[in-house]
XYZ file of C-alpha atoms in Angstrom:
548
model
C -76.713 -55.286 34.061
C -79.871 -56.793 32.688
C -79.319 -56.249 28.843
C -75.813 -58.383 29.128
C -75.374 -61.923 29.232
C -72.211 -63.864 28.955
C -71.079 -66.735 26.913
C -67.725 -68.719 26.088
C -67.723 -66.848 22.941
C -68.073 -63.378 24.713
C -70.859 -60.696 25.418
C -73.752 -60.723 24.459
C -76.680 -57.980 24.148
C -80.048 -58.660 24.717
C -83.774 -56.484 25.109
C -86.750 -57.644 25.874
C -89.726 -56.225 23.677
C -92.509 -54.398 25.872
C -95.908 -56.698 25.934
C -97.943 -53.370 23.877
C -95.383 -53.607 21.097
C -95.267 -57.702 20.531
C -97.538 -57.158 17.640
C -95.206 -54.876 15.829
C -91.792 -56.442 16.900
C -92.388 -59.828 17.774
C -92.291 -61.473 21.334
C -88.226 -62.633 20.699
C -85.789 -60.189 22.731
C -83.740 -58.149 20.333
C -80.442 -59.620 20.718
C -76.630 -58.247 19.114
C -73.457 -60.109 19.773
C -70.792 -57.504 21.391
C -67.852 -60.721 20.970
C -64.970 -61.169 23.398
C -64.539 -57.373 24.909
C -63.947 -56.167 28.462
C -67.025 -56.036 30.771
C -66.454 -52.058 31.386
C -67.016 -51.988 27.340
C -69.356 -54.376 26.747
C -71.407 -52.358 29.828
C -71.010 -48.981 28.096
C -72.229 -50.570 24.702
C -74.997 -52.092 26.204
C -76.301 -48.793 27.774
C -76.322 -47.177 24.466
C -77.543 -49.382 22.294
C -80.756 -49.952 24.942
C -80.904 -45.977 24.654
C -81.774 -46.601 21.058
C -83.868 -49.303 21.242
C -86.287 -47.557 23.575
C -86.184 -44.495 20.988
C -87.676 -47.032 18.375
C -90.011 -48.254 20.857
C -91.393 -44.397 21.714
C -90.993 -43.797 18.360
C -93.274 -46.588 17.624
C -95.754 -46.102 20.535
C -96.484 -42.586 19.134
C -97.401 -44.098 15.651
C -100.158 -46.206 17.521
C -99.607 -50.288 17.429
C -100.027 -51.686 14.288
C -99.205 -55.230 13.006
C -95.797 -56.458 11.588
C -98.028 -57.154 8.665
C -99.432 -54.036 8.626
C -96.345 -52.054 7.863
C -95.825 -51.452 3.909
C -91.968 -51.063 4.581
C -88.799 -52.790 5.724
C -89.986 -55.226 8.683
C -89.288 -52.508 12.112
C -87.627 -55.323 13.953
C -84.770 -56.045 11.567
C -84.373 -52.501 10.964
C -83.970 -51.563 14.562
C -81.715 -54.669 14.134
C -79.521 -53.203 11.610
C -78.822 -49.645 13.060
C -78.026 -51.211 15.778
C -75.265 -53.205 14.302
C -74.338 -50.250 12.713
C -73.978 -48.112 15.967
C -71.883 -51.096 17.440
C -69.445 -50.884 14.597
C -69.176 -46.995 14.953
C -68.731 -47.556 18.301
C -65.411 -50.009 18.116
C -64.189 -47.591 15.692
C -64.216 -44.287 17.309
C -62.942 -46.714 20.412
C -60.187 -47.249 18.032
C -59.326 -44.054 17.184
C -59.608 -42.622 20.747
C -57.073 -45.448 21.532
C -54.801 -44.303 19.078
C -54.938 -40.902 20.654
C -54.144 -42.137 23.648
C -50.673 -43.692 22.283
C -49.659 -40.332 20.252
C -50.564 -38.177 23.665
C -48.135 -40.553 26.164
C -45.533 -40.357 22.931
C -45.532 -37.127 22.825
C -45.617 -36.760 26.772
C -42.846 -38.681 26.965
C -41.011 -37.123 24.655
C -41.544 -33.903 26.133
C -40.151 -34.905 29.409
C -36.950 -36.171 27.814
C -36.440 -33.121 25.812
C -37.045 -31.071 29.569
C -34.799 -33.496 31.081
C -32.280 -33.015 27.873
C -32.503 -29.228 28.889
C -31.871 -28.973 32.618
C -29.011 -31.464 31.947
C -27.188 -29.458 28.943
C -27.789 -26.278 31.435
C -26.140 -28.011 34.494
C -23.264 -29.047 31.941
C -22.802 -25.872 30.858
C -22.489 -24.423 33.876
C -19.837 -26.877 34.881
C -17.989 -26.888 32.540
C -17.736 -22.962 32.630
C -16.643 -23.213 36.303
C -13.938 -26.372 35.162
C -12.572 -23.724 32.607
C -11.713 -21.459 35.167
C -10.029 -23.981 37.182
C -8.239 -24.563 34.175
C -7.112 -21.031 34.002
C -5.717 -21.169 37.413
C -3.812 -24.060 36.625
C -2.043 -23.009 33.595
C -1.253 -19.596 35.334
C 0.189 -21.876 38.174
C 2.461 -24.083 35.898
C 3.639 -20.385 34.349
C 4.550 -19.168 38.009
C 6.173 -22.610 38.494
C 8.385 -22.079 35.726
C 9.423 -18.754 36.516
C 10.451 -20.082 39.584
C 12.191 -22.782 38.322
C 14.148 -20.563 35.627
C 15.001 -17.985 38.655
C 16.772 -20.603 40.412
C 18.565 -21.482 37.639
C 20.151 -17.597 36.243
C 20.780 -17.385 39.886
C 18.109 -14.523 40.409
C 17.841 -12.957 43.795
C 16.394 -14.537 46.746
C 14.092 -12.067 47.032
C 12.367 -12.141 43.598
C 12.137 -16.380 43.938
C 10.723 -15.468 47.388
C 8.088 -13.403 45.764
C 7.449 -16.376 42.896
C 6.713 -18.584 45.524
C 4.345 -16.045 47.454
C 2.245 -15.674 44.379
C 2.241 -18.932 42.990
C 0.616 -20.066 47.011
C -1.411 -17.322 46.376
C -2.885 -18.686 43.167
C -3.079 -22.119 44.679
C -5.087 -21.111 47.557
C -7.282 -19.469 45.044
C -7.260 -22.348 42.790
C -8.387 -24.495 46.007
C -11.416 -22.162 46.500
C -12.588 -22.317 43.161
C -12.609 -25.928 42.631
C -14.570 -26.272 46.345
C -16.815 -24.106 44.925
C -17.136 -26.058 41.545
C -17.747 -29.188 43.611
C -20.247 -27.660 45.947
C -22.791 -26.041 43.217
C -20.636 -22.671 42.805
C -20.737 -19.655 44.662
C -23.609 -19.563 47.118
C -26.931 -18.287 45.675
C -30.261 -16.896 47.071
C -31.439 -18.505 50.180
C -34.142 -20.275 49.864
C -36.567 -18.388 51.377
C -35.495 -15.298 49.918
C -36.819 -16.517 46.287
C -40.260 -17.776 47.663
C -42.344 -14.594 47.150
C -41.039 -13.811 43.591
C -41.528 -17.133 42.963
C -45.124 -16.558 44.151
C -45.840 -13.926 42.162
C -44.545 -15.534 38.931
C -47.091 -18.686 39.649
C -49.909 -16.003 40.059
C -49.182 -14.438 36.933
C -49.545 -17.897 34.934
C -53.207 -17.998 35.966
C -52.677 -20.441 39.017
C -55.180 -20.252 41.237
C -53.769 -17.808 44.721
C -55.074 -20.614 47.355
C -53.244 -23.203 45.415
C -49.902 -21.582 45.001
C -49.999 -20.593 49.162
C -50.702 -24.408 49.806
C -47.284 -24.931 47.653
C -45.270 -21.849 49.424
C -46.391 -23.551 53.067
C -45.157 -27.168 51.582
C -41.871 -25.067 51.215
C -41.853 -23.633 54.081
C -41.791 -27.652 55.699
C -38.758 -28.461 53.849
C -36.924 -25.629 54.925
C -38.041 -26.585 58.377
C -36.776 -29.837 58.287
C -33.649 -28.779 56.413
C -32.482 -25.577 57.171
C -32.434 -22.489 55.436
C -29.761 -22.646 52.577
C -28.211 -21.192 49.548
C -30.294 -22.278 46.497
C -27.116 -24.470 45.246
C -26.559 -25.817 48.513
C -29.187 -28.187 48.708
C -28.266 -31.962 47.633
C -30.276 -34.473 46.786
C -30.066 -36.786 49.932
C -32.084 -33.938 51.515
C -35.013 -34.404 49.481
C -34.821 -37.933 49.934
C -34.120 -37.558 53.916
C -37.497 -35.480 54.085
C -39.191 -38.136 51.593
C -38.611 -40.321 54.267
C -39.491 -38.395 56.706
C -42.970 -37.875 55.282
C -43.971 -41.286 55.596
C -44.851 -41.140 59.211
C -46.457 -37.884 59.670
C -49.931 -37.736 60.519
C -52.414 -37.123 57.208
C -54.480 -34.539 59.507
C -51.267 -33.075 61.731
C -51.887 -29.584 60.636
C -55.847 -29.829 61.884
C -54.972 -31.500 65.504
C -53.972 -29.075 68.131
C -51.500 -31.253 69.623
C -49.586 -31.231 66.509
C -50.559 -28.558 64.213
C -48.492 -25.232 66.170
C -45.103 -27.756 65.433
C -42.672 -29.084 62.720
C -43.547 -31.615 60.716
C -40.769 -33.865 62.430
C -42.381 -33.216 65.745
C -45.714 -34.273 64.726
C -44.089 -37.760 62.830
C -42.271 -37.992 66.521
C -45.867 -37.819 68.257
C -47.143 -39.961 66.101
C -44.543 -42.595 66.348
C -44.560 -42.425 70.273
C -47.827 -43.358 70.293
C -49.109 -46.531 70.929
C -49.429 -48.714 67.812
C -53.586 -49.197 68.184
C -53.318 -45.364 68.586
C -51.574 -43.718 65.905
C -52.892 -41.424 63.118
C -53.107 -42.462 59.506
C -50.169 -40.897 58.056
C -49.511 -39.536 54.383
C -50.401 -41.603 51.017
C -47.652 -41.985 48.645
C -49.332 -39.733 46.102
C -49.950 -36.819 48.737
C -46.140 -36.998 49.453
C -45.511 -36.887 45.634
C -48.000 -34.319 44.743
C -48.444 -32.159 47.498
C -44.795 -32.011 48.887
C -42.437 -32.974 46.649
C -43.870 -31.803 43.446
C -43.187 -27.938 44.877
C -39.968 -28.665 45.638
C -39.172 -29.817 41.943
C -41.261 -26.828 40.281
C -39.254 -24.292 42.493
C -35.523 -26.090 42.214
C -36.346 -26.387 38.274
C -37.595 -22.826 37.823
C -34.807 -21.659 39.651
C -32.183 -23.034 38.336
C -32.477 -21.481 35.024
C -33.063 -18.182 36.833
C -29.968 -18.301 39.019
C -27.601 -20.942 36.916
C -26.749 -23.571 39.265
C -27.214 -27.599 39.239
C -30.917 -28.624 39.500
C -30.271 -31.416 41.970
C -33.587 -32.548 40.999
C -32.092 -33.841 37.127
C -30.917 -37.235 36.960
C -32.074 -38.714 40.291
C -35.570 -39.687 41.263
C -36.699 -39.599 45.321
C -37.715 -42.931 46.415
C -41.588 -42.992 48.635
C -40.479 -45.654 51.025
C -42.548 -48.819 51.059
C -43.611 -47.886 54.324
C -46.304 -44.938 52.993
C -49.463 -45.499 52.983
C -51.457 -46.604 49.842
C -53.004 -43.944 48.279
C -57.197 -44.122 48.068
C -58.428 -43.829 44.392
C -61.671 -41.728 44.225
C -64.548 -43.179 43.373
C -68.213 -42.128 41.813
C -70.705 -42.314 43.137
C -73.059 -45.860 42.146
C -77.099 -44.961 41.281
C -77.996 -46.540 44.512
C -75.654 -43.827 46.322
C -77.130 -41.081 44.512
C -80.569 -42.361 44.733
C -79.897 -42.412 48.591
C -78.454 -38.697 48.245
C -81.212 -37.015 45.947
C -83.989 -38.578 48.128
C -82.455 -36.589 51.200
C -80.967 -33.823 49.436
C -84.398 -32.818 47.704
C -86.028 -32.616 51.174
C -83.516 -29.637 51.988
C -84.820 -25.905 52.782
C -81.292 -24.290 51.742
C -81.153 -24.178 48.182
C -77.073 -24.959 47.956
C -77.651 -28.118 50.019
C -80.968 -29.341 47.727
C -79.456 -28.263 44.466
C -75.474 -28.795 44.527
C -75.857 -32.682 44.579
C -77.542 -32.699 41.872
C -75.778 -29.973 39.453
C -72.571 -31.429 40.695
C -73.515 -34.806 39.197
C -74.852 -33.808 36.025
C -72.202 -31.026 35.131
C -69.324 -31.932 36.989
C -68.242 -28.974 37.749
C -66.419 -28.258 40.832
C -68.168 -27.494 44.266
C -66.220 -23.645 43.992
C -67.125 -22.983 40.935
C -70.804 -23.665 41.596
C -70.480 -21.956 45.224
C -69.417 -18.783 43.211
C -72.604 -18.802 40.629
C -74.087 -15.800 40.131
C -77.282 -15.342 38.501
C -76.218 -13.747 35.412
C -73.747 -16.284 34.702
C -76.670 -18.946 33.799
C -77.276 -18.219 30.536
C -79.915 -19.926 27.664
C -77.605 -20.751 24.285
C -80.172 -21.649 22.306
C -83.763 -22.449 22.877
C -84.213 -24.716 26.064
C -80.791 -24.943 26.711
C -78.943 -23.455 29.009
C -75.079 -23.398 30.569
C -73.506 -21.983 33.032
C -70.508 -19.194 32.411
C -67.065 -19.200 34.291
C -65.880 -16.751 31.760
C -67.690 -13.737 32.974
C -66.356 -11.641 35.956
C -68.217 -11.455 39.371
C -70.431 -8.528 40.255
C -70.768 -6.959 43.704
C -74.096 -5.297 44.855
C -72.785 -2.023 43.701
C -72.108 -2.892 40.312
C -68.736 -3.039 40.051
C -67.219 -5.784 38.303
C -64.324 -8.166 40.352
C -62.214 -11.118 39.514
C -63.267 -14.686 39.046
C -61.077 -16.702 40.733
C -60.577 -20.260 39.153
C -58.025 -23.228 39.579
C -56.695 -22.961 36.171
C -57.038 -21.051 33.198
C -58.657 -24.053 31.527
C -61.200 -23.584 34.578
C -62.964 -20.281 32.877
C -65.299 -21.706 30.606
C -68.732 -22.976 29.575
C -70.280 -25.625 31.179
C -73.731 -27.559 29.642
C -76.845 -28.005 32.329
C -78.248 -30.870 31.598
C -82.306 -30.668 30.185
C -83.172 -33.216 33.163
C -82.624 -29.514 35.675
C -85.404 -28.281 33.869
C -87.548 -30.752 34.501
C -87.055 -30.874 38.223
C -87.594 -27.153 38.762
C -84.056 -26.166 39.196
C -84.016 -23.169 36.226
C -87.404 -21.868 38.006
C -84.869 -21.246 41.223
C -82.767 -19.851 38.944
C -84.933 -17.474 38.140
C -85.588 -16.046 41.404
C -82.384 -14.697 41.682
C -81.035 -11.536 40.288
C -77.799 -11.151 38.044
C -75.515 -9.958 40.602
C -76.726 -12.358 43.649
C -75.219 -15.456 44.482
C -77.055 -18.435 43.159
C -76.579 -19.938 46.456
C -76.564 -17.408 48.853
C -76.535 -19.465 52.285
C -73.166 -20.885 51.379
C -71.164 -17.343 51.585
C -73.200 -16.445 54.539
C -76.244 -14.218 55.615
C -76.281 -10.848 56.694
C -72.943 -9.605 58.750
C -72.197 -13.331 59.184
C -70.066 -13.753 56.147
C -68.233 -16.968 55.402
C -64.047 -16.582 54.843
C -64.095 -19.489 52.690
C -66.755 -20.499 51.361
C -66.247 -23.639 49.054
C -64.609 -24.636 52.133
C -67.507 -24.593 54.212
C -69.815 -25.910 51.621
C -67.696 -28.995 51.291
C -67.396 -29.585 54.951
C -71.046 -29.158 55.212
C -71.902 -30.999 52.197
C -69.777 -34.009 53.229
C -71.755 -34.256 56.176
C -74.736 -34.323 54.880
C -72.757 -37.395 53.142
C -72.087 -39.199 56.314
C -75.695 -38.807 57.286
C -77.050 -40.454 54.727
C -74.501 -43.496 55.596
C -72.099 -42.915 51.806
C -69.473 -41.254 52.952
C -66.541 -43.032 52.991
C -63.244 -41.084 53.818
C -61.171 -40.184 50.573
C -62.919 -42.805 48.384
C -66.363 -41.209 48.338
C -66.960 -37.464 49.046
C -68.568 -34.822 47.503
C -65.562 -34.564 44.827
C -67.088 -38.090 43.984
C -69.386 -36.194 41.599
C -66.953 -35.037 39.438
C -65.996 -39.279 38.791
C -69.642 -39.841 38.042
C -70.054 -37.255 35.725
C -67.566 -38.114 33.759
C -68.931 -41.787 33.713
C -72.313 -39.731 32.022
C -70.469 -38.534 29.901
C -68.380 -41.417 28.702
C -71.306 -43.930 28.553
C -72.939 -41.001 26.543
C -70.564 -41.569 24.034
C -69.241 -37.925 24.129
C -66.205 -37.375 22.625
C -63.385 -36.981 25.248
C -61.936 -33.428 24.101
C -65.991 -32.286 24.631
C -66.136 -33.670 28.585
C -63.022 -32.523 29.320
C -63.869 -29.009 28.343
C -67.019 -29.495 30.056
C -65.592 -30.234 33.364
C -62.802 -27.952 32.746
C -59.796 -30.617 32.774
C -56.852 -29.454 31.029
C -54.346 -31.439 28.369
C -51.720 -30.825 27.619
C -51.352 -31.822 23.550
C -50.337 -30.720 20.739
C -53.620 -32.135 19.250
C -55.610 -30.669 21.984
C -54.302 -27.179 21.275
C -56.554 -26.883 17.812
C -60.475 -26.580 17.342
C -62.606 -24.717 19.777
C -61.456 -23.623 22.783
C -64.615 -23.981 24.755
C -68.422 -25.878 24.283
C -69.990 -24.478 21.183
C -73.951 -24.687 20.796
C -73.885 -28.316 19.488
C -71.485 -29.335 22.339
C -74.086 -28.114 24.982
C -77.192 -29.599 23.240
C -75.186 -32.964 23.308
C -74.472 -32.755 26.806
C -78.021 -31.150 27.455
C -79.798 -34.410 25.761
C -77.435 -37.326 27.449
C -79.237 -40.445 28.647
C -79.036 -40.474 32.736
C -77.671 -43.501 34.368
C -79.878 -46.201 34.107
C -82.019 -46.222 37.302
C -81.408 -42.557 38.269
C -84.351 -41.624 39.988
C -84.962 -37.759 40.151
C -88.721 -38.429 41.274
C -87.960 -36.909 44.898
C -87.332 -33.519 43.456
C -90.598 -33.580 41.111
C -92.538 -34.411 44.007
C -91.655 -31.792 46.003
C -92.443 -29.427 42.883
């Protein structure tokens, strides 16, 4: 970046002073030490201290030049000088204190998992030992039987009644037998499997998961049981789960979407797969798509279950190993200026308004490609004089009035999100206003006339991502549209917004104790921030003004 350079002694920030302001500040670059921090830091700082510095120099260009001798007060330079050292120290403070967040969140994370793990463990204890009780029952009530038996013999008693002892006390060993199979196997046999899915369904639906996500986790059920059988809830042990964690490894990463695969098991399509020759064989599953997508149900459903129908969680204790074998998992990645610069030139030239404007109000909201799909023009609304948000809160409306469910991923999802001032300028809030409250901001992406879409944020992202590929940025699971989410939140941190703000913004959800208090969603100052953030250095939005 041009305002760093680097020394032995660290970082190092420097500005050069335009040529129509030398007479007020001097022809010297402005220059502040940053000292020995990361690049990624010293990058950020750099970026907003040159935001203020060319604030002074507008500031100053509106006054009209005038001499360094001129000026009756404290020379401009050195007082430009000074803020900005005291910006830089506010800076490595709240960078402190956000650090220190950081620690007391993963405390209290962790301690939160032990006290779950604590839980399920005292629960499966419990339940043992409640079983190993009874066994001890039937063993005392043996040794009684044994003694009558005994004593029989010895007052002489009747054939007969020893005969009968004997028959009883088998009796209550053959029972005794039973019971302690059944302690050792997880108890009597519970629900099958299957036979707990839809409740289970229902219960994640009623905890504000979003439907589409809690079907994708019923299906990743459905493949276990495929692979393992159909059991009794307590009959499942854990080299099953770590059997079909191996499995996973070598099935295909797009086996459901290939026709040749997709009608099958998921052990039939790692079995294609593997007979294939080497040059030819599909990329298979990432580590964190076997943890997150397919394993991660299995341990929501075993845990919740449990409790429900007191068994073992065979989950508690043991951890399933991802062979070595999986594929590395792709980390997302935003999207650099030059990317988007590419993008917005191409995307501006667009006649359908969802494939000119989404790039953009993806990137500067970083809001999700559904919940933009699903816009409706009443749900942009003005919170205080030239600026304006967008609200997930508010329920859809159908042509006839009627009012129907917004559908969101989360219940953090339904919120406010800011629209930054720069949409204004490029004529997006004049489309805006073309549309009525109750049609779809972007009507092409659900479909036109009788030709309806089923899904479609689907769609848009399929369509979208082409558009991607087109423009030669598209790079498989590292840069998609999703990327725009990452850059946002790049905006956002070099805008030195405070995390708790950009995380409502985007609608991610933490889980904190701390994060619990304070508003609940952006208030007026939160959206002016966000409104008023410096773009990325470089950003050029001059392809959509031109087109104005």
């Amino acid at each position: 970046m041009r305002y760093l350079t680097q020394r032995s002694s660290g970082f190092r920030f420097q500005i050069r002073i335009p040529c129509d302001l030398e007479s007020i500040y001097g022809k010297t670059p402005i220059r502040i030490s940053l000292g020995p921090i990361p690049a990624i830091k010293a990058r950020r700082l750099s970026r907003l201290l040159a935001g203020r510095v060319e604030v002074a120099f507008s500031k100053s260009r509106l006054r009209g030049t005038m001499s360094r001798s001129d000026s009756p007060d404290t020379d401009p330079r050195d007082q430009i000088i000074v803020e900005l050292q005291d910006m830089l120290l506010a800076a490595i403070s709240d960078g402190e204190t956000i650090q220190a967040q950081l620690e007391e969140k993963h405390r209290l994370e962790l301690k939160t998992l032990k006290l779950r793990m604590l839980t399920d463990e005292l629960t499966n204890q419990k339940a043992m030992t409640e079983r190993m009780n009874l066994v001890g029952e039937k063993i005392r009530s043996l040794a009684e039987t044994a003694k009558e038996v005994v004593k029989s013999q010895q007052d002489g008693a009747t054939t007969a009644s020893a005969s009968s002892s004997i028959k009883e006390m088998a009796l209550q060993i053959q029972q005794m037998q039973s019971l302690l199979a059944q302690t050792l196997s997880g108890g009597p046999p519970k629900p099958l499997l299957s036979e707990v899915l839809e409740r289970w369904k229902k219960a994640k639906l009623k905890q504000d998961v979003a439907a589409k996500n809690v079907n994708g986790q019923i299906n990743r059920i459905r493949n276990f049981i495929d692979f393992c059988g159909d059991r009794p809830l307590n009959k499942y042990k854990f080299l099953d789960f770590q059997e079909y964690a191996n499995l996973l490894v070598h099935v295909p990463a797009n086996w459901s979407r290939r026709p040749e695969m997709r009608d099958g098991t998921l052990q039939e399509a790692a079995d294609y797969n593997n007979g294939l020759p080497p040059k030819r064989r599909h990329v298979t599953f990432t580590e964190t798509t076997i943890s997150e997508k397919y394993l991660s149900p299995l341990k929501s459903i075993f845990r919740d279950m449990a409790g429900q129908h007191d068994f073992p969680n065979p989950f508690v204790g043991v951890a399933v190993r991802i062979s070595t074998e999986a594929r590395e998992s792709v980390e997302r990645q935003p999207l650099s200026t030059d990317e988007l610069n590419i993008w917005f030139r191409s995307a501006a030239r667009e006649k359908r308004p969802d494939l000119k404007w989404l790039p953009l109000l993806a990137t500067l909201t970083g809001a999700r490609l559904a919940e933009l799909v699903f816009l409706q023009g009443k749900d942009i609304i003005e919170v205080t004089p030239g600026r304006w948000a967008a609200d997930l809160t508010k329920p859809l409306e159908n042509e006839e009035g009627e009012e129907e469910e917004r559908k969101t991923k989360n219940r953090g999802s339904k919120r406010l999100f800011a629209l930054h001032s720069a949409l204004i300028e490029v004529g997006f809030m004049r489309y805006v206003a073309t549309r009525r409250d109750e049609e779809w901001l972007f009507p092409h992406a659900h479909g036109v006339g009788k030709e309806l879409v089923e899904h479609p944020a689907d769609a848009a992202s399929k369509r979208l991502n082409r558009r991607l590929k087109k423009a030669g940025i598209h790079k498989p699971y590292e840069v998609t549209f999703h990327s725009t989410r990452h850059s946002a939140k790049d905006i956002f941190r070099d805008g030195n917004v405070p995390e708790h703000t950009h995380d409502m913004q985007t609608g991610h959800v933490t889980k904190t104790v701390a994060r619990g208090y304070g508003a609940k969603k952006l208030r007026n100052m939160d959206v002016e921030l966000i409104s008023a953030l410096p773009l990325p250095e470089g950003l050029d939005l001059s392809p959509y003004l031109e087109l104005e």
